[in-house]
Amino acid sequence: MNIALIGSGGREHALCQKIYESKITKNIICIPGNAGTAKIAKNINLDFLNFSKLLKVIKYNKINLVVVGPEEPLVKGLVDFLTKHKIKVFGPNKYAAKLEGSKAFMKSVCEKNKIPTAQFKICKTKKDVNNFLKKSNFPLVVKADGLAAGKGVTICKNKKQVLRVSNEIFKGKFKTSKKLVLEEFLEGEEASYFLIVDKKNFKFFGSAQDHKRVGEKDTGPNTGGMGAYSPAPIINKELEKKIIKKIVNPTLLALKKKKKPYTGFLYVGLMIKNNEPYLIEYNVRMGDPECQVIIPRLKTDLVKIFSSTIRNKLDKINIKWKKLKSMTIVLCSKGYPGKYKKNKKIKYQKDLDSNKKTFIFHAGTKFVDGELVSNGGRVLNVTSTGKVFKDIRNNIIKKIKKINWKEGFFRKDIGWRII
Ligand code: AMP
Ligand code: GLY
């Protein structure tokens, strides 16, 4: 099979590695990929949001399956476009992708189907905001409706802050939408639960916990994710049953009723309080860096899983997992998530190659004239597996120190809650 993988992050390098290991894979192209995928696939530098150009490249390379990594092309309807042109593709359709693309849509699905989530109000005007403020306590969460690259959520301490943040959204700070969702702040512990879904069935695809804040002990501004570990110890069998019954089943059924069934990876972002799950968000893709800790635990051939999914035969495949635990720490460019410099040289050395125990998944990297340089805020994901999280973390930190990239920084406390 010839496979095209869309995206360029650590998530895509992890997927690419597993696709590369499959017996049924022939050629892989990554659009655009990074320096890590360049070693195992052909990178094609192309704007994947230019659907008609993308189609030409897919046809030219005789691609049998397209796997979409990031949310933006999904929300913009890439799956519908490729399906119309008879190209096989793994990922949700445009309507279903609104679960991530519009917080207002996701919240209305929750409301109509009694899915446990924070109390909320969809606001289109200042008046709506003021009305909700009359009966709410602080902190209060303000969320821009559309995609906002992880920057659309603010936890507000007082009324003044709510009004300021809301105003910015109404004025168009996030181009994707001028609507917002105001919601109650939920206390508890966060966990991410993953599924792979076809039109008839779904299967568990791992659990993880990530660290979104840039600073140690989860302080400072939000990032795309500074590290993660899998499995999420907080998710037990009893909780899992509740997640499926109260959250997943009603959501998938609601989309089926609209004749727009969900397919692809589904990322269920949860807050757990007193052993009860509350839905915080849906993402219509794998998490990044969660994918980098889940994929190394997967035993089953990933391409076989994809091909069962697109044939709606997920029930026929047994997805097996290693008993090992897994962790990743993200090596970032200094300054991230604020301003940072690109094109900083990373000395290429044998420590940058993966081995049996440690995997280096590239994110913002590229080769320029044969030299490895940084090309983004999150640069490398140093990942390792083992039996004890503390040992795994020590092993990763040792590796990062060996890589010795002076332009970077990382969090040394990933997994602090469980270590
Ligand atoms: P989201 O983009 O909706 O996942 O929000 C980003 C982050 O904000 C989440 O991972 C949580 O840490 C936090 N967050 C979002 N909504 C809430 C909420 N209702 N209560 C508490 N924390 C929240
Ligand atoms: N790590 C969070 C996300 O992928 O959305």
Coordinates of N, CA, C and O in Angstrom, one line a residue, residues 2 17 31 45 48 67 73 82 93 97 122 126 143 181 183 195 226 276 287 307 321 379 396 418-419:
N2 N 0.5 2.3 -0.8 CA 1.1 3.5 -0.7 C 0.3 4.5 0.2 O -0.9 4.6 0.0
Q17 N 6.4 6.4 11.7 CA 7.3 5.3 12.1 C 6.5 4.0 12.2 O 7.0 2.9 11.7
I31 N 3.3 15.0 3.9 CA 3.0 16.3 3.4 C 2.7 17.3 4.6 O 1.7 17.1 5.2
N45 N 6.9 19.1 0.2 CA 6.6 20.4 0.8 C 5.5 21.1 0.1 O 5.7 21.6 -1.0
F48 N -1.0 21.8 2.6 CA -2.1 20.7 2.5 C -3.5 21.3 2.6 O -4.5 20.6 2.4
V67 N -3.8 9.5 5.4 CA -4.0 9.6 6.9 C -3.8 11.0 7.3 O -2.8 11.6 7.0
P73 N -7.1 20.6 8.4 CA -7.7 20.1 7.2 C -9.0 19.3 7.4 O -9.9 19.3 6.5
L82 N -11.7 14.5 -0.5 CA -11.0 13.4 -1.1 C -11.9 12.2 -1.4 O -11.8 11.5 -2.4
N93 N -15.5 13.2 8.7 CA -16.0 14.2 7.7 C -16.1 15.6 8.4 O -16.0 15.7 9.6
A97 N -16.3 16.7 12.3 CA -15.1 17.4 12.7 C -15.5 18.7 13.5 O -14.6 19.3 14.2
I122 N -23.7 29.8 25.2 CA -23.1 30.2 24.0 C -23.5 31.7 23.9 O -24.7 32.1 23.9
K126 N -22.4 41.0 23.9 CA -22.0 41.4 25.3 C -23.1 41.2 26.3 O -22.9 40.8 27.4
K143 N -14.2 30.6 26.1 CA -13.6 29.8 25.0 C -14.1 30.4 23.7 O -15.3 30.5 23.5
V181 N -18.0 30.6 24.0 CA -18.7 29.8 25.0 C -18.2 30.2 26.4 O -17.0 30.3 26.6
E183 N -18.2 29.1 30.3 CA -18.5 27.9 31.1 C -18.0 27.9 32.5 O -17.0 28.5 32.8
L195 N -10.1 6.9 21.1 CA -10.8 5.8 20.4 C -10.4 5.8 18.9 O -10.1 6.9 18.4
M226 N 3.8 19.8 26.8 CA 5.3 19.8 27.1 C 5.7 18.4 27.4 O 6.9 18.1 27.6
E276 N -16.2 10.5 38.5 CA -17.2 10.8 37.5 C -16.6 11.5 36.3 O -15.8 12.5 36.6
G287 N -3.8 13.1 19.9 CA -3.2 14.2 20.6 C -1.7 14.3 20.2 O -1.1 13.4 19.8
S307 N -6.8 0.1 7.7 CA -7.6 -0.4 6.6 C -8.8 -1.1 7.1 O -9.8 -1.1 6.4
W321 N -2.0 -4.2 23.0 CA -1.1 -3.2 23.6 C 0.0 -3.9 24.4 O -0.3 -4.9 25.1
V379 N 10.3 20.9 19.4 CA 11.4 20.5 18.4 C 11.6 19.0 18.4 O 11.4 18.3 17.3
I396 N 14.9 9.3 30.0 CA 14.6 10.4 29.0 C 15.5 11.6 29.3 O 16.1 12.1 28.4
I418 N 2.2 11.5 39.5 CA 2.2 10.0 39.7 C 3.5 9.5 40.1 O 3.7 8.3 40.3
I419 N 4.5 10.4 40.1 CA 5.9 9.9 40.5 C 6.2 10.1 41.9 O 6.0 11.2 42.4

